Short mmCIF file of C-alpha atoms in Angstrom, two decimals:
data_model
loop_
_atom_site.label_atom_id
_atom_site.label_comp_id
_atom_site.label_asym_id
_atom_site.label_seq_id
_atom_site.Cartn_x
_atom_site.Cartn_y
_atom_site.Cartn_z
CA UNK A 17 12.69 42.59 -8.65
CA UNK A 18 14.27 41.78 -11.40
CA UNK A 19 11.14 39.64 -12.88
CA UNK A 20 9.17 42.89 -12.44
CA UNK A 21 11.42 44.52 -14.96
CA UNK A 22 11.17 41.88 -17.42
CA UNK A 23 7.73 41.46 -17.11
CA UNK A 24 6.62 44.84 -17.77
CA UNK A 25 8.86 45.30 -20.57
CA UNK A 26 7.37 42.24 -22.05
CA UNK A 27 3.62 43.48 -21.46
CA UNK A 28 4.61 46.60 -23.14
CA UNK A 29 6.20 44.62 -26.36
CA UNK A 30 3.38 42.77 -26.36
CA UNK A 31 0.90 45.43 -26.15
CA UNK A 32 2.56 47.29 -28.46
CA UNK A 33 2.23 44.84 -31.02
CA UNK A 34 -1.04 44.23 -30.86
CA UNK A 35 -2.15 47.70 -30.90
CA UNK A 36 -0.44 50.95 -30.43
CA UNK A 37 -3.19 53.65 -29.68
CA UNK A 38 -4.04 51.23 -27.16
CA UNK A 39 -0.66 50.98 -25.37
CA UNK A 40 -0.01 55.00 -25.59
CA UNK A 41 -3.72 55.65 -23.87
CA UNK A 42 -2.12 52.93 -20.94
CA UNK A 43 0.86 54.82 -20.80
CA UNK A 44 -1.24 58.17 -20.53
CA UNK A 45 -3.16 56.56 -18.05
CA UNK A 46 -0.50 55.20 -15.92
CA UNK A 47 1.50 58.28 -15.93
CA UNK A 48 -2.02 60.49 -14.45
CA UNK A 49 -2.22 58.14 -11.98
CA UNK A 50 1.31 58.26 -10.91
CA UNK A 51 1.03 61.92 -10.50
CA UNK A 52 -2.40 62.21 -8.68
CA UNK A 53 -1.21 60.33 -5.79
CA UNK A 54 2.76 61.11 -6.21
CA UNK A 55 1.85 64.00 -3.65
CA UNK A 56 0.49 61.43 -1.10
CA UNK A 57 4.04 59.48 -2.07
CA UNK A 58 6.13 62.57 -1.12
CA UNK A 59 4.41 63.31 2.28
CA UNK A 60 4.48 59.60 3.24
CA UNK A 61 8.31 59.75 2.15
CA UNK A 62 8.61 62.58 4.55
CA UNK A 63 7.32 61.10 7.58
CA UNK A 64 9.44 57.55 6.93
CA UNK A 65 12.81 59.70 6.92
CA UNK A 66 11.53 61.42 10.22
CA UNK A 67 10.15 58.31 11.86
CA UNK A 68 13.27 56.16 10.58
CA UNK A 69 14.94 58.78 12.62
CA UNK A 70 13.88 58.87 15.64
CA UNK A 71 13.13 55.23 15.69
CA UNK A 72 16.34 53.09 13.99
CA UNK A 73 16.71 49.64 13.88
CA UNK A 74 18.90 49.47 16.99
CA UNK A 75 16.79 51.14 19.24
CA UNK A 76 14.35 48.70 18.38
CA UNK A 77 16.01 45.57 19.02
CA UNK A 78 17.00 47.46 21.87
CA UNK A 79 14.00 47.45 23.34
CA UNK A 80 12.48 44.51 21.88
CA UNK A 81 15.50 42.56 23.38
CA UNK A 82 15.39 43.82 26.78
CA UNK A 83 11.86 43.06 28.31
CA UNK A 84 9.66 40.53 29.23
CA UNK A 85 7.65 39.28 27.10
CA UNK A 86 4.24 40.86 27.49
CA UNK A 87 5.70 43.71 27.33
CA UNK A 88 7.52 42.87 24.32
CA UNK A 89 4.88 41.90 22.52
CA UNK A 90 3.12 45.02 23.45
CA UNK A 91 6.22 47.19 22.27
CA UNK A 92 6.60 44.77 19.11
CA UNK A 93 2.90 45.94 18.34
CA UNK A 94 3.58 49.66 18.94
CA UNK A 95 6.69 49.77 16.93
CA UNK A 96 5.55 47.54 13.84
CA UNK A 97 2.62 49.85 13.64
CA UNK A 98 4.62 52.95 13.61
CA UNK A 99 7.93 52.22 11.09
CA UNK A 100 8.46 50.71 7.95
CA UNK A 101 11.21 48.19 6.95
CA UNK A 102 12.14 46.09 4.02
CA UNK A 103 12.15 42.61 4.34
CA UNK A 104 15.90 42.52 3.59
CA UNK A 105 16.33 44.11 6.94
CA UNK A 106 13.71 42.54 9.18
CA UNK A 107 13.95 39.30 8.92
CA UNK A 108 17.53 39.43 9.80
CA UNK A 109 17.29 41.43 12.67
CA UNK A 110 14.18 39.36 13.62
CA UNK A 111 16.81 36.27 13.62
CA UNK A 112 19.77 37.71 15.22
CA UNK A 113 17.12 38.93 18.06
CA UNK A 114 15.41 35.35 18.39
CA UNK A 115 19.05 34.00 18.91
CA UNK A 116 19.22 35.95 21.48
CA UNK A 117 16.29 34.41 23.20
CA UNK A 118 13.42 36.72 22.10
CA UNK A 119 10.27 35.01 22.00
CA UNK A 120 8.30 33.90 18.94
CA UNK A 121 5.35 36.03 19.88
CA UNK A 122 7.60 39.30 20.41
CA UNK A 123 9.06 39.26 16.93
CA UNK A 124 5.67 37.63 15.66
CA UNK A 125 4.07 40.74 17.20
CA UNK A 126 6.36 43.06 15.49
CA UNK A 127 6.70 41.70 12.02
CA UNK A 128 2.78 41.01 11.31
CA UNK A 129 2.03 44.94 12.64
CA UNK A 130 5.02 45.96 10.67
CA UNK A 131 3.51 43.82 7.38
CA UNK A 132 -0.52 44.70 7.98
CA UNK A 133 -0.97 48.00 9.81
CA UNK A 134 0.40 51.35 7.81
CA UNK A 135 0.26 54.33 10.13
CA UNK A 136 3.11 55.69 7.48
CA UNK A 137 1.37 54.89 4.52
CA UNK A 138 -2.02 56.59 5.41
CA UNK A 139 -1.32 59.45 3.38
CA UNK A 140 -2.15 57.15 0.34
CA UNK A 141 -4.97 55.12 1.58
CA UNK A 142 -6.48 57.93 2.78
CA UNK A 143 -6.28 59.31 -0.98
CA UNK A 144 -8.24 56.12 -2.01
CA UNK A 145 -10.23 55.37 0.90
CA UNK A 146 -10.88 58.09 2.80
CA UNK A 147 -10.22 58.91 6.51
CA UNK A 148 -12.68 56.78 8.32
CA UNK A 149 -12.30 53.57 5.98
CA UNK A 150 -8.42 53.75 6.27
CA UNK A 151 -8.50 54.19 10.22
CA UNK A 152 -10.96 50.99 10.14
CA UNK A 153 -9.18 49.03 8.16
CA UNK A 154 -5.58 49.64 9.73
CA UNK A 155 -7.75 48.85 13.29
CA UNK A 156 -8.85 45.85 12.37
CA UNK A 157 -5.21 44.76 11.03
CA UNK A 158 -3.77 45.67 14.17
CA UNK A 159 -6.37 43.44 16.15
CA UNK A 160 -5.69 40.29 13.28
CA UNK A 161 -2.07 41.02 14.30
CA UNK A 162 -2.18 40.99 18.11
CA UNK A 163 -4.11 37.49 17.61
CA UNK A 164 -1.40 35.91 15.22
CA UNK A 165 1.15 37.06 18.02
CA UNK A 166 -1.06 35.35 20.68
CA UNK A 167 -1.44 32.24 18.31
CA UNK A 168 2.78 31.96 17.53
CA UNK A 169 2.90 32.27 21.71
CA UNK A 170 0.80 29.23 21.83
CA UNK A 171 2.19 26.91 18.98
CA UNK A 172 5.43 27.57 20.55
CA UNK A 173 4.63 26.79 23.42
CA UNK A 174 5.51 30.49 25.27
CA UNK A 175 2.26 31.13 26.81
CA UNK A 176 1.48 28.24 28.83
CA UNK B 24 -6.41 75.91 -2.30
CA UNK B 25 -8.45 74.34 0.50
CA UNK B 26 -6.91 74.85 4.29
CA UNK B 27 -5.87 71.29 4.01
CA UNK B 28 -3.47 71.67 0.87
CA UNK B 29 -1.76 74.85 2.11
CA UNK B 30 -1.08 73.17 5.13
CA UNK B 31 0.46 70.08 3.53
CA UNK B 32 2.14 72.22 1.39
CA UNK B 33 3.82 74.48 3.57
CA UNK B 34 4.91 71.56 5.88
CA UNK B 35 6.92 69.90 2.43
CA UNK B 36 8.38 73.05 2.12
CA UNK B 37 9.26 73.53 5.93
CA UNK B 38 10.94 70.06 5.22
CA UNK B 39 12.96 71.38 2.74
CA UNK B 40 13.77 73.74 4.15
CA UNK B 41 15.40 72.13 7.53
CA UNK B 42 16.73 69.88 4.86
CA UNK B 43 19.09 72.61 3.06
CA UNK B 44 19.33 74.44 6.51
CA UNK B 45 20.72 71.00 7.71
CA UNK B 46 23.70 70.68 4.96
CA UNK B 47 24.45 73.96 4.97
CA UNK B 48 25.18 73.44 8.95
CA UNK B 49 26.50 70.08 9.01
CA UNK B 50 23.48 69.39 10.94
CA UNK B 51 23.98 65.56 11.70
CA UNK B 52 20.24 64.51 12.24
CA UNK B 53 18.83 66.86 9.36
CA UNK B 54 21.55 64.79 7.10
CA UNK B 55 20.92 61.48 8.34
CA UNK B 56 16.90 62.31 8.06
CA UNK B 57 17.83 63.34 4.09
CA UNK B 58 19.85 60.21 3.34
CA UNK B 59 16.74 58.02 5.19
CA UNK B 60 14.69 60.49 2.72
CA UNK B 61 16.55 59.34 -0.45
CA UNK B 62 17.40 55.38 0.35
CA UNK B 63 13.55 55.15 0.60
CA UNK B 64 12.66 57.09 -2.57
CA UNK B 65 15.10 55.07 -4.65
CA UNK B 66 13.76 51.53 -3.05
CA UNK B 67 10.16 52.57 -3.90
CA UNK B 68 10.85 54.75 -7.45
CA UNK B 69 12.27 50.97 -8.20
CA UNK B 70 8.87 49.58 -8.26
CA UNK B 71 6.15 52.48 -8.62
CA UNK B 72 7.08 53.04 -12.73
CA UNK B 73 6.37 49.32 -13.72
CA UNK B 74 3.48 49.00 -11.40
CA UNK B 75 1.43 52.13 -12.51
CA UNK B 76 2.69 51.04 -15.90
CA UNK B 77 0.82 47.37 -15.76
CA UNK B 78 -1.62 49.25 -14.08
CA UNK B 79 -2.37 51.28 -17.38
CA UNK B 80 -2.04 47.84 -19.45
CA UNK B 81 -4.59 46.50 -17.18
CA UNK B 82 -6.55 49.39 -17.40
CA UNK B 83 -7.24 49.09 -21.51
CA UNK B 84 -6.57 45.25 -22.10
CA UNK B 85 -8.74 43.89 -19.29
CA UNK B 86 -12.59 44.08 -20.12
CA UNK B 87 -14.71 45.12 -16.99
CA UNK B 88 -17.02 41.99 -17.44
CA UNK B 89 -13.91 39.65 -16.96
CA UNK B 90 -13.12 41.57 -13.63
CA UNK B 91 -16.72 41.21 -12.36
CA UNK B 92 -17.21 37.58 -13.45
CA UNK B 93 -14.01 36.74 -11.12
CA UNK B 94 -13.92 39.48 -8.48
CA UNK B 95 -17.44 40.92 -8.88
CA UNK B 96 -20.76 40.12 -6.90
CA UNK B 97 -21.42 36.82 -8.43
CA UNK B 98 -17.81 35.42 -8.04
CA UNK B 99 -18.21 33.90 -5.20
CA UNK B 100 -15.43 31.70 -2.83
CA UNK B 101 -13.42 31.73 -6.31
CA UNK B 102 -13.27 35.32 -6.36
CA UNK B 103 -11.65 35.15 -2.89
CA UNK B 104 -9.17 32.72 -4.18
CA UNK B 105 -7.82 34.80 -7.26
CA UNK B 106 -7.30 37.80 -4.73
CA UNK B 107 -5.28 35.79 -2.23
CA UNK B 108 -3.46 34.26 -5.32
CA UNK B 109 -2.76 38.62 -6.95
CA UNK B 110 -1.71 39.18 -3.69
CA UNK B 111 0.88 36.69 -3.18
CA UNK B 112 2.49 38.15 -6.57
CA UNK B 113 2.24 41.48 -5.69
CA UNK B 114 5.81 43.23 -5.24
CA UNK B 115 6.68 46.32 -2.90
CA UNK B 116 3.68 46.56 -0.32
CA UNK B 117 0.88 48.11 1.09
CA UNK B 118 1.96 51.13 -0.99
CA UNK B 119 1.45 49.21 -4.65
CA UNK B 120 -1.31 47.43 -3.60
CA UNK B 121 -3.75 50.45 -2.91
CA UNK B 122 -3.53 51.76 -6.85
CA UNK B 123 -3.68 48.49 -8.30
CA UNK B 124 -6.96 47.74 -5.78
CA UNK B 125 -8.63 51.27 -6.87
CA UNK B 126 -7.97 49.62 -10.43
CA UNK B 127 -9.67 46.41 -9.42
CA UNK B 128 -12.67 48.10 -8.03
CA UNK B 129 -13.21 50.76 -11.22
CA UNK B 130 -13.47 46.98 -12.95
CA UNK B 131 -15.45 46.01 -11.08
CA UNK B 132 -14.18 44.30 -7.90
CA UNK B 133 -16.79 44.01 -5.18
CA UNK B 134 -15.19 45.86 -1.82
CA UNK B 135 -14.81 42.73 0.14
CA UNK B 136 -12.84 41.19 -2.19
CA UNK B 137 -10.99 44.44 -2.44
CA UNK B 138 -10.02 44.97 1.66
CA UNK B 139 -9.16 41.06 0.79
CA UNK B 140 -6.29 42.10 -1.46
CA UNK B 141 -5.10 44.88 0.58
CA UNK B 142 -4.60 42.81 3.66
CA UNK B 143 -3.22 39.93 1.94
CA UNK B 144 -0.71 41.24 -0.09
CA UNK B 145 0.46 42.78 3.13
CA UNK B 146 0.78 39.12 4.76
CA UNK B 147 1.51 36.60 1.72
CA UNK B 148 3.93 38.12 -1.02
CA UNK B 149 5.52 35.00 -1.59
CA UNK B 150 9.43 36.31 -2.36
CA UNK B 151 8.73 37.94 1.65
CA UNK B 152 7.10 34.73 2.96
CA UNK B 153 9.61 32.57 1.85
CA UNK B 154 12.83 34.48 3.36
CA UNK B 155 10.65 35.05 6.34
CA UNK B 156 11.14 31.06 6.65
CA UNK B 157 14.63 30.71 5.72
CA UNK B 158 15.36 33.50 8.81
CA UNK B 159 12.80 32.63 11.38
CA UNK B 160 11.55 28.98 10.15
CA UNK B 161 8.58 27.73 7.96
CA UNK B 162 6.35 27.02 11.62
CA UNK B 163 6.46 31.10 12.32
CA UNK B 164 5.18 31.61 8.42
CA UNK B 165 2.51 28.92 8.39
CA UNK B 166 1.27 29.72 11.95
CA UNK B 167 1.09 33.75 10.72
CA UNK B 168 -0.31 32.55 6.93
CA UNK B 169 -2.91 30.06 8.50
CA UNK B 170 -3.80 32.68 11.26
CA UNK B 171 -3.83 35.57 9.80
CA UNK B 172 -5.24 34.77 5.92
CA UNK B 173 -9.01 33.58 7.72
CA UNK B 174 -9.06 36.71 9.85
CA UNK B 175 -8.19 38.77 6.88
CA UNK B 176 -10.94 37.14 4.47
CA UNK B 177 -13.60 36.96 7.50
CA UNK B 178 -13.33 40.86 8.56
CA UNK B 179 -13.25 41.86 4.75
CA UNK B 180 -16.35 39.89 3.88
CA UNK B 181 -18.25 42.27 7.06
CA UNK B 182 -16.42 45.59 6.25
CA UNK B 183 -17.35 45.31 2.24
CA UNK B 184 -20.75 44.40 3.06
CA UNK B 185 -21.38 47.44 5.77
CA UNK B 186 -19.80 49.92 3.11
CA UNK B 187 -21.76 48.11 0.16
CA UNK B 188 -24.84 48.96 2.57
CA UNK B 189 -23.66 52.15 2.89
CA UNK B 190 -22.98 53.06 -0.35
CA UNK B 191 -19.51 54.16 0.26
CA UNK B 192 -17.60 54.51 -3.16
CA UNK B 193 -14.13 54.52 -3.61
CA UNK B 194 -12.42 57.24 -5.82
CA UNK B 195 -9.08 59.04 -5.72
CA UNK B 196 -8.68 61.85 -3.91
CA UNK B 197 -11.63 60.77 -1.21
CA UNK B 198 -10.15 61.93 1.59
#
């Protein structure tokens, strides 16, 4: 995160330097964009708190934990498709379930969904998109996923 | 106002609303859904200024003919190659990589190398791959990177070339 900071503020410098009705039309530009789609921002912001809500972290492992595993995997789909969680937190719950024997495929299920489909951030693709693009794309992401969970079941031997 | 906008807007204010309602109750779950409201904003208000601002840098420093010669119709596997490698720097998610692909694609970007992007820097940010493999093991993240990245690249190539045919355009605000 950190390198993102410096990085910027070195582009900036830079730009500056070289040219400074050139930097302030960047900095016009990136502040229009910001706001055209900071109303997309605030709805999908809205439905995270809600969804974060009714579906926390425990109830997940919860249920992720407690089934077998076809049905895990299923549920590992379903609810990596619906939330949205930093790394910082998945990945640790993700080991703290596998210790507790959850397969591969389960948490392989639910982390690739959770990564590559966006149910919660449709409001912005849809702003660049479009409806029918975004529902494609997110589709075919959930399909790629349900294949890499099928693929971790068979290098780990869980399948067979 | 379109039917659409009121809509949206009334339900941001209905949010509100319960919000305020909430605090001024001691509603528990109206709280907790304002705190979830606010960690989130903060994580993503982190990012969002420096991206849109590199996003304006790219915007007047990058010539479009540099964009099409490496992401454009004649770039080729190479083209491919340079998205998978924007990708694995991109920070945040899903959520930064949608503006800075709309960028790409004013520049220039053909679409399948644009739905390559998206997906990708969904699967291979490298900071998330590589405490993915500390937590769960480097076999889970090569099996889900060597998996996952072909898929991604194959379905991209046939979704960009349908739109292309189709002469579907991107633009903000298409929905």
């Amino acid at each position: 995160m950190r390198y993102l900071y410096v990085i910027t503020i070195l582009a900036l410098f830079l730009s500056l330097a070289k040219d400074r009705r050139k930097t302030l039309r960047a900095v016009k530009i990136a502040f229009k964009r910001f706001a055209n789609i900071l109303p997309a921002f605030l709805i999908m912001l809205i439905f995270v708190s809600v969804v974060l809500f009714l579906v926390p972290d425990r109830l997940i492992s919860a249920y992720l934990g407690s089934s077998n595993k076809f049905v895990g995997v299923g549920l590992g789909l379903f609810f990596g498709s619906i939330t949205l969680m930093p790394g910082f937190i998945v990945f640790p719950l993700c080991s703290i379930l596998l210790k507790k024997g959850v397969p591969y495929m389960v948490l392989s299920a639910f982390t690739t969904t959770l990564m590559m489909v966006g149910v919660l951030t449709y409001p912005i693709e849809k702003e660049y998109f479009g409806t029918k693009v975004t529902i494609i794309r997110n589709l075919v992401s959930f399909l790629i996923a349900v294949i890499v969970a099928l693929a971790t079941g068979i290098f780990f031997g869980e399948l067979f | 106002m379109s039917r659409n906008k009121m809509v949206k807007i009334a339900g941001i204010v209905a949010y509100f609303f319960f919000i305020l309602f909430s605090f001024m109750t001691g509603f528990d779950p109206g709280k907790q859904i304002a705190q979830n409201f606010i960690d989130f904003s903060l994580d993503m208000f982190k990012i969002l200024p420096c991206a849109f601002l590199l996003i304006g840098l790219f915007e007047v420093w990058v010539k479009k003919e540099t964009v099409e010669k490496h992401f454009g119709q004649e770039s080729g596997i190479k083209g491919y190659i340079w998205a998978l490698l924007l990708a694995s720097t991109t920070v945040g998610g899903l959520y930064v990589a949608f503006p800075v692909a709309y960028s790409l694609y004013n520049k220039g970007a053909k679409l399948s190398i644009i739905f390559t992007y998206i997906s990708s820097s969904a699967v291979c940010r490298i900071p998330m791959t590589i405490f993915e493999a500390s937590f769960l093991g480097i076999k889970f993240s090569v099996i889900r990177l060597w998996v996952s990245l072909p898929l991604v690249i194959m379905s991209s190539i046939i979704l960009g070339n349908y739109l292309t045919k189709k002469g579907y355009k991107l633009m903000e605000g298409n929905s």
